[in-house]
XYZ file of C-alpha atoms in Angstrom:
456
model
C -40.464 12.359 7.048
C -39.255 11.592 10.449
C -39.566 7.794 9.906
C -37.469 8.483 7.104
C -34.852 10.589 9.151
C -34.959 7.764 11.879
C -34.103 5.239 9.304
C -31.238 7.356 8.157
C -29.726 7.468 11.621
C -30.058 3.843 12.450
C -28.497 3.272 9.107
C -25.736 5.577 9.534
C -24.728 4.111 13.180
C -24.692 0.196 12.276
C -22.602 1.663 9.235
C -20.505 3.164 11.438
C -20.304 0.238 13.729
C -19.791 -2.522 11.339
C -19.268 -1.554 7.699
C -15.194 -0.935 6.717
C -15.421 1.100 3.584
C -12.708 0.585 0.462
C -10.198 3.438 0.248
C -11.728 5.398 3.535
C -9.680 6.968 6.686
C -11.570 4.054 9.034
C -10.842 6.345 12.205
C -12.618 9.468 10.536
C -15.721 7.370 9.298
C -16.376 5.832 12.469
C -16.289 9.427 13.992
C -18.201 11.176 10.927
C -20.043 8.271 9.081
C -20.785 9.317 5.439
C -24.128 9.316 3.030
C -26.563 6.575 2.579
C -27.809 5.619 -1.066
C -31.420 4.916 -1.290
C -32.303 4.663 -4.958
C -31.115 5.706 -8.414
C -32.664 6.555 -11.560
C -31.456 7.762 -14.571
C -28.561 9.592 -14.037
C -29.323 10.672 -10.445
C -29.039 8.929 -7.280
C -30.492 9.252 -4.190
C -29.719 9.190 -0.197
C -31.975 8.512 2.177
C -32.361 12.051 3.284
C -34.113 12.280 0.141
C -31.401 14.458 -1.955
C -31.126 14.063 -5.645
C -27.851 14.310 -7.001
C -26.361 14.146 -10.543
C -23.909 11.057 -10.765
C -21.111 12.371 -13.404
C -19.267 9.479 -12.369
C -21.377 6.630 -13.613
C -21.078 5.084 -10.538
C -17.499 4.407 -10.352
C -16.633 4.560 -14.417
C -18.906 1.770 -14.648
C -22.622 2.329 -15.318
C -22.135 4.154 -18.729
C -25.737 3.444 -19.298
C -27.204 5.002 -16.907
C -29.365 3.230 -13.658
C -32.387 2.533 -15.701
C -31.692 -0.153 -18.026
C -35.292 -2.460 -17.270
C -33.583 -5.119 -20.056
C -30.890 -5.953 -17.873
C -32.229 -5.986 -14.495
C -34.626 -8.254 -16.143
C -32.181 -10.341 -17.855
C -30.561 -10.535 -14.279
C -33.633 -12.105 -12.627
C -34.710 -14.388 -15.614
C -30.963 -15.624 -15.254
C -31.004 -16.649 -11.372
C -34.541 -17.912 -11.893
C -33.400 -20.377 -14.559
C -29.443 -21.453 -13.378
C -28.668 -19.202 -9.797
C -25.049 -20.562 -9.630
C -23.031 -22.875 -11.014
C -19.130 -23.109 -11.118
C -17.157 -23.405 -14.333
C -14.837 -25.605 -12.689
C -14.436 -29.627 -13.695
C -15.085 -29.036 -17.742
C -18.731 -27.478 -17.054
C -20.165 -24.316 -18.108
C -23.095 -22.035 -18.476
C -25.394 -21.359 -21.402
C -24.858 -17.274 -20.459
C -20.959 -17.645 -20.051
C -20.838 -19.436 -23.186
C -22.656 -17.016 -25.002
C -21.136 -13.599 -23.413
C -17.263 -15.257 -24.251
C -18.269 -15.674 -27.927
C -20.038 -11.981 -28.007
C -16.985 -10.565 -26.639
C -14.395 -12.291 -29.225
C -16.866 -11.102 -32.096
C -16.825 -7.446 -30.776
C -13.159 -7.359 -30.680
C -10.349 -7.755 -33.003
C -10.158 -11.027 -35.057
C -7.296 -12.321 -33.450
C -8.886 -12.440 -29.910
C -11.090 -15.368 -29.694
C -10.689 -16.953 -25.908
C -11.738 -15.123 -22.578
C -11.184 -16.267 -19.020
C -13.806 -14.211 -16.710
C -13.107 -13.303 -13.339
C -15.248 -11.050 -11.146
C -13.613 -7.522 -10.889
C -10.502 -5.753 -12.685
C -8.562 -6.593 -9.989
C -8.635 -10.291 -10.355
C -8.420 -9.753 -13.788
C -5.146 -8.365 -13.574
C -4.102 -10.902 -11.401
C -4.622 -13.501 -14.046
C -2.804 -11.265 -16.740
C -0.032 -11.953 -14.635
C -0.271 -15.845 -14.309
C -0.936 -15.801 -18.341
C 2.157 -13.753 -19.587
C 4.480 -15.667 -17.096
C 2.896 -19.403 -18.244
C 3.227 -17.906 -21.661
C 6.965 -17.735 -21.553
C 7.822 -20.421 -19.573
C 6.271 -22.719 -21.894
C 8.520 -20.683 -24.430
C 11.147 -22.241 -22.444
C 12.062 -18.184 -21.952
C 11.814 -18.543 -18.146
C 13.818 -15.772 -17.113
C 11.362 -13.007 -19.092
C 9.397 -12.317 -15.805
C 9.798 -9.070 -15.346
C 6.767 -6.498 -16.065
C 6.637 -2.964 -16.657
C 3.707 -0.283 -15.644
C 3.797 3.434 -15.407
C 3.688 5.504 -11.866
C 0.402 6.416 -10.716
C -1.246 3.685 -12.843
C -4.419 1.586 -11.156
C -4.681 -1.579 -11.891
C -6.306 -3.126 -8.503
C -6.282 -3.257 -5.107
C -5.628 -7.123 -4.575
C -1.771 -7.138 -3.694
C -0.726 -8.344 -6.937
C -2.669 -5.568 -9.316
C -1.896 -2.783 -6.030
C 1.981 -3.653 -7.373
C 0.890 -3.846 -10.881
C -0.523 -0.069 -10.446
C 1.613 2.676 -9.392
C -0.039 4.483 -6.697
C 2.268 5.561 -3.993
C 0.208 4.865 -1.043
C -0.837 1.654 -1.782
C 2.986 0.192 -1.961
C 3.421 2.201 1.347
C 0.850 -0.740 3.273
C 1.742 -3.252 1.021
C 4.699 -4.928 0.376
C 4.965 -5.268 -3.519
C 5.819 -7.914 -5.983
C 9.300 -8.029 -6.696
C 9.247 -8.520 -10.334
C 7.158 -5.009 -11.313
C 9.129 -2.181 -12.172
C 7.706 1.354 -12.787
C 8.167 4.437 -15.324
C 7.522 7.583 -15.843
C 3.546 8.589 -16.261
C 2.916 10.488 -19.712
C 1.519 13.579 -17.591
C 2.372 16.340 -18.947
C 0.483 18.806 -16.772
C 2.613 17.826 -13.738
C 5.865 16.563 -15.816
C 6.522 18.206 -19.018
C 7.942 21.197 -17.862
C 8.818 23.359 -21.140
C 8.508 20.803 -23.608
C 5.864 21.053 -25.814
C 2.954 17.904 -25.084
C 4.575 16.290 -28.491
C 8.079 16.839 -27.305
C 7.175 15.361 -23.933
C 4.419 12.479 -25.295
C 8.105 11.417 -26.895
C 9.850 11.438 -24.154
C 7.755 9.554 -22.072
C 7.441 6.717 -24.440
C 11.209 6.415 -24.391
C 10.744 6.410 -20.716
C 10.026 2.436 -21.963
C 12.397 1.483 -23.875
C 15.144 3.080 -21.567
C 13.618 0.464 -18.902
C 13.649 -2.372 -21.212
C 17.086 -1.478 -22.080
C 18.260 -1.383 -18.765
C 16.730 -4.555 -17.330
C 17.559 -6.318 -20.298
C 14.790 -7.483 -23.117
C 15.727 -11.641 -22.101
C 13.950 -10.348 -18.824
C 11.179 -8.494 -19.018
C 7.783 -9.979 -20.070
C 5.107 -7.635 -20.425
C 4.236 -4.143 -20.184
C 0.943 -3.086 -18.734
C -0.886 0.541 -19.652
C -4.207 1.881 -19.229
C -5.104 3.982 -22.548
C -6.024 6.910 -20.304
C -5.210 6.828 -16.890
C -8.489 7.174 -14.943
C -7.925 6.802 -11.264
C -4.347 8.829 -11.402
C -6.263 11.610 -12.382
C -7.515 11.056 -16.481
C -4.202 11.106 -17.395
C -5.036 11.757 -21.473
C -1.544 11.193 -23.027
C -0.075 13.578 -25.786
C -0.765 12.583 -29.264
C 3.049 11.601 -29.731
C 2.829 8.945 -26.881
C 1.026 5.941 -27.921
C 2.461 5.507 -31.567
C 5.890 5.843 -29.932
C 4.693 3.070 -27.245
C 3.589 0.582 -30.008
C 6.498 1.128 -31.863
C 8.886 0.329 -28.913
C 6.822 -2.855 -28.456
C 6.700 -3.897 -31.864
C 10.871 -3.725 -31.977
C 11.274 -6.228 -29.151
C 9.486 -9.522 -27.305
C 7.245 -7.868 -25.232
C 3.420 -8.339 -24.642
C 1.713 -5.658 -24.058
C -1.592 -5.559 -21.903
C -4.011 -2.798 -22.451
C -6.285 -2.235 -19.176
C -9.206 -1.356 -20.387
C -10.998 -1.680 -17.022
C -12.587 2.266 -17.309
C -11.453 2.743 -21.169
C -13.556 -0.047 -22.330
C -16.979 -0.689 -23.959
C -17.477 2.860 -25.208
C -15.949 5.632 -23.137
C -13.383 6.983 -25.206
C -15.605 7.193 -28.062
C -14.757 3.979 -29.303
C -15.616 0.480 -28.285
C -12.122 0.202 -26.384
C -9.519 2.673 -25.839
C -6.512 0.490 -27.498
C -8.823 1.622 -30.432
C -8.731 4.965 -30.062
C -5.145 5.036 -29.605
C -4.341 2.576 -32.479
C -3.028 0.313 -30.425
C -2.076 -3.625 -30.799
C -2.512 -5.336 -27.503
C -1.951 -9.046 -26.717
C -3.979 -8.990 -23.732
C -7.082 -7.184 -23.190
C -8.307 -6.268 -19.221
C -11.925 -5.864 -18.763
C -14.567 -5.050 -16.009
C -16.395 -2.444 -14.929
C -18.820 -1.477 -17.643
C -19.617 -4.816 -19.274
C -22.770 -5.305 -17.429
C -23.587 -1.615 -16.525
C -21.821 -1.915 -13.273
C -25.562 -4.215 -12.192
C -23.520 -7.064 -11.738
C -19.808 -7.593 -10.790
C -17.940 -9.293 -13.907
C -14.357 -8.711 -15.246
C -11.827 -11.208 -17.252
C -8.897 -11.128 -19.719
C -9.326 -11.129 -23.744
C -6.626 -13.447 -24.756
C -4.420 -12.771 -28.674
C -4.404 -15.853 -30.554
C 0.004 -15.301 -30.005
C -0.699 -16.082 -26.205
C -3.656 -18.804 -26.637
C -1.946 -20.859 -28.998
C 0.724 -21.432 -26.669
C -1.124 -22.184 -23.615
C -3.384 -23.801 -25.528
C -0.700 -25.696 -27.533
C 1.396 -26.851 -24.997
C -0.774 -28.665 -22.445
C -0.731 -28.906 -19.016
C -3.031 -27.292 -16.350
C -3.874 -24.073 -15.907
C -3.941 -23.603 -12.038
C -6.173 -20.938 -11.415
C -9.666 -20.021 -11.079
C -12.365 -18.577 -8.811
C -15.878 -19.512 -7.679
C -17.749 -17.143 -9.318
C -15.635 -17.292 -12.757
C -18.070 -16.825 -15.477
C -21.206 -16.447 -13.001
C -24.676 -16.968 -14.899
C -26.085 -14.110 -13.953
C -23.111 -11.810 -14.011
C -22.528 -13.149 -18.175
C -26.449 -12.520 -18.370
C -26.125 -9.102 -17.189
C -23.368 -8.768 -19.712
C -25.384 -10.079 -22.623
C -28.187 -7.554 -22.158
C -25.123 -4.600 -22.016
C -24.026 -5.679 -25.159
C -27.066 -5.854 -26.480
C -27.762 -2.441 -25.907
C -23.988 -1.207 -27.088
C -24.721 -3.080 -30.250
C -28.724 -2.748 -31.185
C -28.888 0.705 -29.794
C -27.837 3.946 -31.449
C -26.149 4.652 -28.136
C -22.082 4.739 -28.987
C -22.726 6.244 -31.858
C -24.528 9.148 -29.851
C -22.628 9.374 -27.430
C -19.147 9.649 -29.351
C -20.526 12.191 -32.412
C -22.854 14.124 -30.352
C -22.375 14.043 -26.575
C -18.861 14.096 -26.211
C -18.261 16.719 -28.241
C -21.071 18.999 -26.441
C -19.416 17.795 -23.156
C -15.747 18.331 -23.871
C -16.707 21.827 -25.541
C -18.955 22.802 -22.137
C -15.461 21.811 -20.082
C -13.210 24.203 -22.351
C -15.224 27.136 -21.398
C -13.662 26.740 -17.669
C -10.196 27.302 -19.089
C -10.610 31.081 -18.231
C -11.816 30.625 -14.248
C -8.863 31.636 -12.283
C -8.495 28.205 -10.898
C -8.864 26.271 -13.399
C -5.217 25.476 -14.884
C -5.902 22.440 -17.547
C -9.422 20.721 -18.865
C -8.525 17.083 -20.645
C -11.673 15.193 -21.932
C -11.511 12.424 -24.701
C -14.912 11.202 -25.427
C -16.762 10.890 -21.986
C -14.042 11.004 -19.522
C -12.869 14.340 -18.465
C -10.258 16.390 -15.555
C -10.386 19.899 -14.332
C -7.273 20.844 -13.259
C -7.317 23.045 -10.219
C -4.226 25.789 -9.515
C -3.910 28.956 -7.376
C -1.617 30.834 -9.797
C -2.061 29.531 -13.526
C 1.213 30.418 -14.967
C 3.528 28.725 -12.118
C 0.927 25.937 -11.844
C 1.177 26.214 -8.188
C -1.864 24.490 -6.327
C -4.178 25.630 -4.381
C -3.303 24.086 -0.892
C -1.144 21.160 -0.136
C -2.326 17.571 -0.192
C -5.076 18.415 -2.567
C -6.950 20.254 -0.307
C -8.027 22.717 -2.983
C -9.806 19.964 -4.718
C -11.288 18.160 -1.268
C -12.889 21.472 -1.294
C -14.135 21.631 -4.919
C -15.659 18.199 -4.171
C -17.228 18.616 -1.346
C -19.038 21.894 -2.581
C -19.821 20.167 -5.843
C -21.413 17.388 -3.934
C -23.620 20.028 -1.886
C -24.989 21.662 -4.981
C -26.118 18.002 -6.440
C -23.170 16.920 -8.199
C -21.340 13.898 -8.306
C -17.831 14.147 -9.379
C -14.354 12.570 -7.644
C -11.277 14.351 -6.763
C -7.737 12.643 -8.162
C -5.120 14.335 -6.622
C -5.880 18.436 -7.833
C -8.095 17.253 -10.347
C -11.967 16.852 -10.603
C -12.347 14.188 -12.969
C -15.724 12.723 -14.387
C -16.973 10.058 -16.281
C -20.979 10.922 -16.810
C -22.969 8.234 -18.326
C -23.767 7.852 -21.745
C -27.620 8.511 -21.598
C -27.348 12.110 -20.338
C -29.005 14.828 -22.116
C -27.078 18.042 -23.424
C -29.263 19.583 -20.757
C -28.011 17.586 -18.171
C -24.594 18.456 -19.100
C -25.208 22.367 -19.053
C -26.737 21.827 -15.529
C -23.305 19.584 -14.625
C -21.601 22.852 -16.065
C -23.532 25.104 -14.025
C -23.141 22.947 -10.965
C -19.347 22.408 -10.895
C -19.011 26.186 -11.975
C -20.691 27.176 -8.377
C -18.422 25.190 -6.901
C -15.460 26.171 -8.365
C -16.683 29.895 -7.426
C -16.929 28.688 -3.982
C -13.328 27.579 -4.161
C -12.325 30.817 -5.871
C -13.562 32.745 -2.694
C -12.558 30.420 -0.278
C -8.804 30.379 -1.429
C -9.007 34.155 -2.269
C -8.177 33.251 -6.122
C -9.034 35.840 -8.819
């Protein structure tokens, strides 16, 4: 209507005017302004221009169950009818924090049974930090400080997880924390070269231990890892990678800290990624998907190895944050969990849905550029290429993929671009229909890029 398309203007200019966007060229969206998000539903959202389009992002990684979950919107408002706000500073708590801590120790491994909450992965992170360097120093092991992530990791964007992560522009307008050193990323796509994915999932690992060795094991603390990387690009590592990881780990006094901000609470098929991979973490990351992405929550799962120590040796923790534990935030959670756990929904999701979706992907193998598709469970790149057998791209700075994006977008699709990869993450609740009519979608786009970039 044209009160409709009047709205969408005004909207557009005060965004323009006064909203700064995360990760966004400020210069080009004050010039161009971008798309306005009315309503969602299902697995679709909507802009104010009235277009439907299919999210295959689940929001950003984090509303695996889709935007129609009544039970925790409702849970939500109950929660901030009852208790709004209250901090869990000065040895007070919530009835909803209480409860979602307790949920989340039962869900995991038995020798996790303490959670600090923050709100967002990013803070989480942070805290990982302050916990694995208090850990030691109460050790009387001061000088193990040092921690070790992997190049094009994402961790954060808060200064401290931005050096945690390894994403090259972010340390370019940031100066990072000294005492964060970075490896080699187990992609072997861009990396391996001729070695097989085993041969190279091998070398990678040792990628680890060759750090360790070199800074010396007296000095590094921790090593941090996403199981798949999912803003570098769903970076699924070969099958040789992890058990070589663990293995390194279990040989020397590190911790390790599995991120599990997008892995977590279902989307590689199991409950958490570091069980997917077999893994044995001491610190667990969380965020994102614990309440459906309806209310921001995050925090750290901490080993009973770690606790005991803080716990053991006394002496303030200093750190914390407002919202820490928020009622309605830990309400929000409760009613996710609820679903995960009285709902046929992971199961579904893993043994049916998954492998529909990863088998639709593998039929793009043959389009001429289309050079790699990676999925494990529901978390998936395309990798685009102009010439399949030199891997060369399609046009520099990604601009092949931009492309892809953008014309994916216009036919009602939702996906992001990661470098030359389309990556996806589509919620848990679609339909095997839905996912034929993702497949159709991002097919028409990559045809579109075909044509464009004279590919055939």
């Amino acid at each position: 209507t044209v009160n409709a398309t009047l709205e969408t203007t005004q909207l557009r200019q005060l965004d323009q005017q006064h909203h700064l966007h995360p990760f966004t060229d400020f210069r080009d969206y004050a010039a161009n302004g971008g798309r306005i998000v009315s309503r969602a539903e299902h697995i679709y959202i909507y802009d104010s221009d009235g277009n439907k389009i299919q999210d295959a992002m689940s929001g950003l990684w984090c509303c695996s169950l889709g935007y129609s979950q009544d039970g925790i919107k409702k849970a939500v408002a109950d929660q901030l009818m009852e208790l709004p706000f209250y901090n869990n500073f000065f040895k007070c708590s919530n009835q909803p924090a209480v409860e979602l801590a307790t949920r989340l120790c039962e869900m995991t491994p038995a020798n996790f049974n303490k959670v600090f909450f923050t709100n967002s992965g990013s803070e989480a992170n942070d805290t990982q930090i302050k916990f694995v360097h208090r850990y030691y120093e109460l050790l009387g092991k001061p000088s193990k400080r040092l921690i070790i992530s992997r190049k094009n990791a994402y961790h954060g964007s808060t200064i401290a997880a931005a050096s945690l992560g390894g994403m090259s522009a972010m340390h370019e307008q940031t100066q990072g924390l000294d005492y964060i050193r970075h490896i080699e990323q187990p992609y072997w796509y861009e990396l391996g070269g001729d070695m097989s994915p085993d041969e190279f999932g091998l070398w990678a690992a040792n990628e680890l231990a060759k750090k360790i060795d070199e800074l010396g094991e007296d000095n590094v603390a921790a090593f941090i890892a996403e199981p798949i990387q999912g803003a570098g690009g769903v970076i699924v590592p070969p099958d040789t990678y992890w058990p070589a990881v663990q293995k390194i780990l279990d040989e020397r006094d590190i911790l390790f800290i599995s991120d599990e901000v997008i892995c977590g609470f279902g989307r590689t098929g199991n409950l958490f990624g570091f069980q997917t991979y077999d893994t044995k973490p001491d610190l667990i990351t969380f965020a994102k998907a614990v309440t459906n992405g309806y209310m921001p929550l995050g925090g750290s799962l901490v080993s009973d190895k770690v606790a005991d120590v803080l716990l053991g040796h006394g002496g303030e923790f200093a750190h914390g944050l407002t919202y820490s534990g928020h009622p309605a935030s830990c309400a929000a959670g409760l009613a996710t969990m609820d679903v995960l756990e009285n709902t046929p929904i992971l199961e579904s999701s893993s043994n049916e849905l998954a492998p529909y979706f990863s088998q639709a992907l593998e039929s793009l193998v043959d389009h001429p550029v289309v050079g790699q598709v990676r999925s494990k469970g529901l978390v998936a790149a395309v990798e685009l290429v102009k010439d399949k057998g030199s891997r060369e791209r399609l046009a520099p700075e990604s601009a092949g993929a931009v492309y892809t994006r953008d014309r994916a977008i216009e036919n009602g699709l939702m996906v992001r671009q990661t470098g030359d990869a389309m990556i996806m993450s589509p919620p848990f609740v679609t339909s095997t229909e839905e996912v034929d009519a993702l497949l159709s979608k991002l097919t028409s786009a990559l045809d579109k890029t075909a044509a464009f970039y004279n590919v055939k």
